[in-house]
Short mmCIF file of C-alpha atoms in Angstrom, two decimals:
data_model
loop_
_atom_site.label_atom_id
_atom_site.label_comp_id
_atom_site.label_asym_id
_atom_site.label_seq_id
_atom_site.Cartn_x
_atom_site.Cartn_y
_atom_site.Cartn_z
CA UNK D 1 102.20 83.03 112.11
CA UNK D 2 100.42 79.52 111.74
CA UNK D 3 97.77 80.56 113.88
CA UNK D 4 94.42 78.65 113.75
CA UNK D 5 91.51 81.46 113.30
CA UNK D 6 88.66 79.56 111.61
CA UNK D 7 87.12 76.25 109.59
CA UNK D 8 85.23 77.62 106.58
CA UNK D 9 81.94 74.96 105.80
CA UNK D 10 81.98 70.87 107.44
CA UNK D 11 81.38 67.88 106.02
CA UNK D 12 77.64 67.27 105.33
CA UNK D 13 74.71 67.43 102.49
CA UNK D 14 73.10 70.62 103.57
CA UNK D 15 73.74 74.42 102.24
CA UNK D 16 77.41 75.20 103.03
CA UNK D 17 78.67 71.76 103.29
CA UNK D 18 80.45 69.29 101.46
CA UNK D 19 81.27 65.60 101.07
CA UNK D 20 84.88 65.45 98.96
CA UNK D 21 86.53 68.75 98.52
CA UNK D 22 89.01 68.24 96.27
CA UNK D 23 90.46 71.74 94.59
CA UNK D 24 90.34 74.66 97.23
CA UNK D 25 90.60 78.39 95.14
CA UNK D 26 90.02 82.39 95.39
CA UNK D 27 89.30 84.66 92.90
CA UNK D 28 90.74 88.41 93.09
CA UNK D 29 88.03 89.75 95.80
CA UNK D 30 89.70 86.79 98.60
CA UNK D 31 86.02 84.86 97.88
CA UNK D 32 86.69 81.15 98.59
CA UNK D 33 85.25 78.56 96.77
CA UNK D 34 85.18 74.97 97.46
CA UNK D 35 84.66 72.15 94.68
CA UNK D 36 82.87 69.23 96.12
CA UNK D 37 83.47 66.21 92.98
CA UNK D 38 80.78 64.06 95.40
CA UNK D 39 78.06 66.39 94.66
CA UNK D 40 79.78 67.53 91.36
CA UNK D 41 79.26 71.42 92.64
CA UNK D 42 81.54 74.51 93.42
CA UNK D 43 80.29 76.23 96.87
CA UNK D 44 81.43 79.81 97.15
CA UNK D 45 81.73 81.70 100.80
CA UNK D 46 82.05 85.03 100.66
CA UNK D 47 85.39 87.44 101.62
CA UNK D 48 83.68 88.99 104.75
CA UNK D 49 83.83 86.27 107.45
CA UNK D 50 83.49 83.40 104.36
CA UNK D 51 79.87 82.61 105.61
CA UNK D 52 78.58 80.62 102.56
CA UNK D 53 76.45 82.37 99.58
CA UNK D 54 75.85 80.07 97.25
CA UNK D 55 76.54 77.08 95.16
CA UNK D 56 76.15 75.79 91.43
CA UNK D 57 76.51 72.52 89.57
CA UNK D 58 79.60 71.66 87.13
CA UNK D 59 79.14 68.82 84.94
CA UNK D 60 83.28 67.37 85.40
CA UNK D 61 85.25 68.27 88.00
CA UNK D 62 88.27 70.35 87.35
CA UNK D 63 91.77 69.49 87.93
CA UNK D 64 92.70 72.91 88.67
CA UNK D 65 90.38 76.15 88.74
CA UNK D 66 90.87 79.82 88.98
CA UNK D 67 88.57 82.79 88.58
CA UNK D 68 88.68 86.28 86.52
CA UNK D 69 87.98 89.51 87.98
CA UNK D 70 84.03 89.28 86.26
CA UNK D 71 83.48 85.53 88.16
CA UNK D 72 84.30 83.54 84.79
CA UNK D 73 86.23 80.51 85.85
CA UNK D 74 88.16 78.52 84.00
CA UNK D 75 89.11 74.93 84.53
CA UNK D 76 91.76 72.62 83.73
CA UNK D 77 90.20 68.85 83.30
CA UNK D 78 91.98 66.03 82.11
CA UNK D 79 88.67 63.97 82.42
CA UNK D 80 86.23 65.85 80.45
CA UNK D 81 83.75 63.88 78.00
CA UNK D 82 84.36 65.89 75.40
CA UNK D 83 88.24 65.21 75.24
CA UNK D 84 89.55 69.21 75.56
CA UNK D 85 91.30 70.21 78.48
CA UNK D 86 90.53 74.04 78.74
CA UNK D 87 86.80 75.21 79.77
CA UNK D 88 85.70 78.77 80.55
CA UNK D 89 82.29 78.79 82.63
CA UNK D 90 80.17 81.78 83.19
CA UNK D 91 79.94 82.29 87.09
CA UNK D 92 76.70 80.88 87.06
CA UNK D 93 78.32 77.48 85.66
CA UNK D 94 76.85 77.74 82.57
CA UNK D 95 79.80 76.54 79.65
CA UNK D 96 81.26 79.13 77.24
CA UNK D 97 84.09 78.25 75.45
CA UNK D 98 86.43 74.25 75.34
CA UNK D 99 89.95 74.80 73.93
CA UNK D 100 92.66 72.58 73.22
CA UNK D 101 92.35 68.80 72.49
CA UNK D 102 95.55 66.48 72.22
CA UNK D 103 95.54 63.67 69.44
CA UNK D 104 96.23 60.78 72.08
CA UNK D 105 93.20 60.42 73.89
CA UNK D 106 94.22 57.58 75.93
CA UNK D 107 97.38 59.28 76.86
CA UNK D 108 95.15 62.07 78.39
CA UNK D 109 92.74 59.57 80.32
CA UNK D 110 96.10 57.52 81.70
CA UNK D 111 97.17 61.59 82.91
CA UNK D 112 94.18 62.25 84.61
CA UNK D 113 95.09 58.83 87.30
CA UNK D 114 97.91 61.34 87.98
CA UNK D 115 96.58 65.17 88.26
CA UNK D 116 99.73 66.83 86.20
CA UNK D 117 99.42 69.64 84.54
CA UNK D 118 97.69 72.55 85.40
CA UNK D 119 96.44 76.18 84.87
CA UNK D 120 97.15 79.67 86.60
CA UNK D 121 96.18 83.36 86.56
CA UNK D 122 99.05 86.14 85.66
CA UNK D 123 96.19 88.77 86.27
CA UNK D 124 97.98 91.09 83.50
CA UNK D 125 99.04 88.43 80.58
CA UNK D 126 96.31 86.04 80.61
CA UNK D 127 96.12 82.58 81.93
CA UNK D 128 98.84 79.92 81.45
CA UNK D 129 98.14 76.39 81.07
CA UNK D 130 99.80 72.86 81.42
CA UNK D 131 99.49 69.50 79.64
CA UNK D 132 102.49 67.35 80.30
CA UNK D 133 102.08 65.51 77.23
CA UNK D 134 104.45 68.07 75.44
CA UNK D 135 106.75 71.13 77.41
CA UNK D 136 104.44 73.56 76.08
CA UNK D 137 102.83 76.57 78.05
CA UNK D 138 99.93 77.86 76.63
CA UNK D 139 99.39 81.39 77.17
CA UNK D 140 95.61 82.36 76.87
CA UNK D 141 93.66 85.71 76.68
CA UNK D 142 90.76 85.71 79.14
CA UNK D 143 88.77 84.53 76.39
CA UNK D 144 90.41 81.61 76.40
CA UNK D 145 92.07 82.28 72.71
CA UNK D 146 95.09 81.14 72.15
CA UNK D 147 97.85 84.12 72.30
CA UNK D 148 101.10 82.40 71.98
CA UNK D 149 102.62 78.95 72.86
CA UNK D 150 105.65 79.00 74.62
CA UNK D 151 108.12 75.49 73.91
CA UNK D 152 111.43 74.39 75.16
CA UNK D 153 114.48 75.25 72.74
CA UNK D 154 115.61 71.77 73.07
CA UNK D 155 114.29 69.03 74.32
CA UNK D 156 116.34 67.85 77.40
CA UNK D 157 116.34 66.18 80.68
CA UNK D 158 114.57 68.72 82.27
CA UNK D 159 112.45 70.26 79.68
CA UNK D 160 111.03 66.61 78.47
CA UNK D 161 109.15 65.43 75.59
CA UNK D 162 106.67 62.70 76.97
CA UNK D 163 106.74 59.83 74.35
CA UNK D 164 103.53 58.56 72.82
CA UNK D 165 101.11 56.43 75.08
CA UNK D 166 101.34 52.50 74.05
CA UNK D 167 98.60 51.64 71.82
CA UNK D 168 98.50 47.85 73.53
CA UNK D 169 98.20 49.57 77.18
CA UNK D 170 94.85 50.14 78.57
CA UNK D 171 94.73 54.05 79.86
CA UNK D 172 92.29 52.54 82.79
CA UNK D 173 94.55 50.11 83.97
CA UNK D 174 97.96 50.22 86.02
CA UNK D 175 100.74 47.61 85.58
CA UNK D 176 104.34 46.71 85.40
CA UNK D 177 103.92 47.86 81.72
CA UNK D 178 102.38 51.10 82.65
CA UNK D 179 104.98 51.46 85.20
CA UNK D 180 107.94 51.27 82.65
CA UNK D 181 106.33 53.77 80.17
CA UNK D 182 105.51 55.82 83.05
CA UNK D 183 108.75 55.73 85.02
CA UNK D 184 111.20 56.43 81.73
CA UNK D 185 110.99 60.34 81.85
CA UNK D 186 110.63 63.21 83.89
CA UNK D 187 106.58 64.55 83.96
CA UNK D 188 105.37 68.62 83.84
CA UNK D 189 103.33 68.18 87.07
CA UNK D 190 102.18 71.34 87.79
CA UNK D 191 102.41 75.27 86.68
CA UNK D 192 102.21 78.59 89.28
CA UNK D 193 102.66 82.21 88.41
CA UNK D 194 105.42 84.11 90.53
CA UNK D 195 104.93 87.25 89.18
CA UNK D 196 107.16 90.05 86.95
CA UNK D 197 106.24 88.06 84.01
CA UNK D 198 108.20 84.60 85.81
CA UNK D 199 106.43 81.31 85.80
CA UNK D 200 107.71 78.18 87.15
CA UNK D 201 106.98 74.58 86.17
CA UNK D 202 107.28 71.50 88.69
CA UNK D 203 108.44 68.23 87.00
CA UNK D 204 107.74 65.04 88.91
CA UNK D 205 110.21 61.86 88.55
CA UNK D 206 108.43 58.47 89.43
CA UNK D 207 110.23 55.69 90.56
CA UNK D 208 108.17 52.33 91.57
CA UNK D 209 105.97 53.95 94.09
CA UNK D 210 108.08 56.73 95.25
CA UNK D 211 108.36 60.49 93.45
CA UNK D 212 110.91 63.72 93.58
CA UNK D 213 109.99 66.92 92.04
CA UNK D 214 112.30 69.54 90.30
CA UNK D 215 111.59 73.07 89.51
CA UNK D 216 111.95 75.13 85.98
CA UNK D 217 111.82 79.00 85.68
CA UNK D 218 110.82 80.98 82.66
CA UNK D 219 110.02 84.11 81.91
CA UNK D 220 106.87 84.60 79.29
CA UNK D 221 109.35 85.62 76.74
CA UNK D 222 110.77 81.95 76.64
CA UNK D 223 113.59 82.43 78.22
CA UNK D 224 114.79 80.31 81.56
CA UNK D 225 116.34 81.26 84.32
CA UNK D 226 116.53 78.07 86.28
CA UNK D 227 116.78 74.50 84.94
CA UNK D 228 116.27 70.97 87.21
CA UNK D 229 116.17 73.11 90.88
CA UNK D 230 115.94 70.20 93.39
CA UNK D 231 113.42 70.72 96.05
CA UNK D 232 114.39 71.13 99.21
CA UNK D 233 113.50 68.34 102.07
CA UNK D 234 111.95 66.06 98.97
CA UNK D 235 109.20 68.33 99.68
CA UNK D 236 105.99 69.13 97.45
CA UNK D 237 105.18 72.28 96.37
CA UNK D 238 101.69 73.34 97.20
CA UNK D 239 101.44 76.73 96.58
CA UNK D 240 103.03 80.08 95.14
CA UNK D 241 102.42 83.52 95.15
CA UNK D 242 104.95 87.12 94.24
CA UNK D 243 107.60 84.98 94.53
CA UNK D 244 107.24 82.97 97.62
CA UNK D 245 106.61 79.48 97.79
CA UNK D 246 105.50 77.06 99.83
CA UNK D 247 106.76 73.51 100.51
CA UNK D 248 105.35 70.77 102.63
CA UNK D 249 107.72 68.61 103.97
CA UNK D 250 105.97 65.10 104.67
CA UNK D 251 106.01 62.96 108.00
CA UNK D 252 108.35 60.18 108.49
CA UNK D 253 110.55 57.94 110.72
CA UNK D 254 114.32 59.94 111.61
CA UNK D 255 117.48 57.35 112.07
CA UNK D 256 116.37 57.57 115.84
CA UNK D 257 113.16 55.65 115.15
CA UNK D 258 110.99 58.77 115.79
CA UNK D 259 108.24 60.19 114.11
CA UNK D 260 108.85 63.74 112.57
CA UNK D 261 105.88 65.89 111.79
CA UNK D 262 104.56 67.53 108.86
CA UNK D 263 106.11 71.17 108.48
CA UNK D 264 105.38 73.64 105.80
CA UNK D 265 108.21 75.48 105.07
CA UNK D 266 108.23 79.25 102.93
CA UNK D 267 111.08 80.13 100.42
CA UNK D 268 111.52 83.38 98.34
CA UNK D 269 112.82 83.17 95.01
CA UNK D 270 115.04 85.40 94.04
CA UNK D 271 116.18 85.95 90.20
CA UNK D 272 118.60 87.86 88.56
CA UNK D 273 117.58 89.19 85.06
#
């Protein structure tokens, strides 16, 4: 209903608090867990009230985080030392397995400025995961082996091939230059699970300062079902879940000159086999 019932931690450097909360995730008991990059920690509060419990160290933040049904969680981070871009942690932080690591180094670093890509939980098929380099989907067992990779047929508008990162560009930097290579091509931005086997992929178009976002739908057979789906209200989508997602529309200035307020807005997606 919208309904405010509760805050879950504050800001602060005690037990249960945090500085910069970045990525906000559950695992499969509704435990929530908050990453804090400013103390480079994940705090975890607990289903029943979310009091907090505990909280352990991570050595890079992740990107984007989700947990198995036996605590294990497993990050996506485009800034890791080690160059991979797939880590599976023990619940008690401790590192078990890296996978995946993409030729073009610098290409990755000049990604990470931008947070695409991503990882998600099918709770039955394994985990999928992202890296907008290439339109490939990973599909991983919970051991974070590789089962299958899923690719485009063809490479096209919507199902892009991101071209190699200039060797005479600096991945730290940002300029006009940057801003070409950048701007040339739709970007994977972002991967969630919608159940009945359907996953759908969020491509981001930059242009100067501005960005749109279009959706893809596949099924983990390979097969699409929706190609280049605008977005409705030139909305972002910030979360979905058995096929229901949900769209923020940003706040702005109407032709009237007035200020019109953030709304989230909830679709269902409805496919056809």
């Amino acid at each position: 209903t919208g309904k405010f019932i509760k805050y879950i931690g504050h800001s602060g450097e005690g037990p249960g608090e945090y500085l910069l909360a970045t990525a906000l995730f559950m695992d499969r008991d509704d435990n929530f867990y908050i990453q804090d990059i400013a103390k480079s920690s994940i705090l975890k509060f607990g289903n029943q009230g979310y009091l907090f419990e505990k909280m352990f160290r991570i050595k890079n933040p992740g990107n984007k985080i989700l947990i198995d049904s036996s605590g294990n969680m497993f990050f996506y981070q485009l800034n890791s030392d080690s160059g991979y871009l797939f880590f599976k942690y023990a619940p008690d932080g401790k590192l078990i397995k890296s996978a995946i690591k993409p030729e073009n180094q610098n290409q990755r670093l000049f990604i990470s400025r931008f947070n695409l890509g991503g990882i998600v939980d099918t709770h039955e098929d394994g985990i999928l995961g992202l890296f907008p380099a290439e339109y490939k989907i990973y599909v991983f067992d919970y051991k974070l082996n590789v089962k299958k990779i899923l690719t485009a047929n063809s490479s096209t508008y919507f199902q892009p091939q991101m071209d190699s990162f200039p060797n005479d560009l600096s991945p730290y930097g940002f300029s006009r230059e940057h801003s070409k290579w950048w701007g040339k091509q739709l970007r994977p931005a972002s991967i969630y699970y919608l159940g009945n086997k359907l996953f759908m992929v969020v491509l981001a178009k930059f242009v100067n300062m501005s960005v749109t976002f279009f959706v893809n739908i596949h099924d983990l057979d390979g097969n699409t079902y929706a190609e280049g789906l605008s977005i409705p209200y030139n909305g972002i989508i910030k979360y979905a879940q058995n096929g229901y997602i949900y769209i923020l529309e940003d706040s702005g200035i109407n032709e009237k000159g007035e200020i019109t307020p953030l709304k989230l807005h909830r679709f269902k997606i409805l496919i056809k086999k």
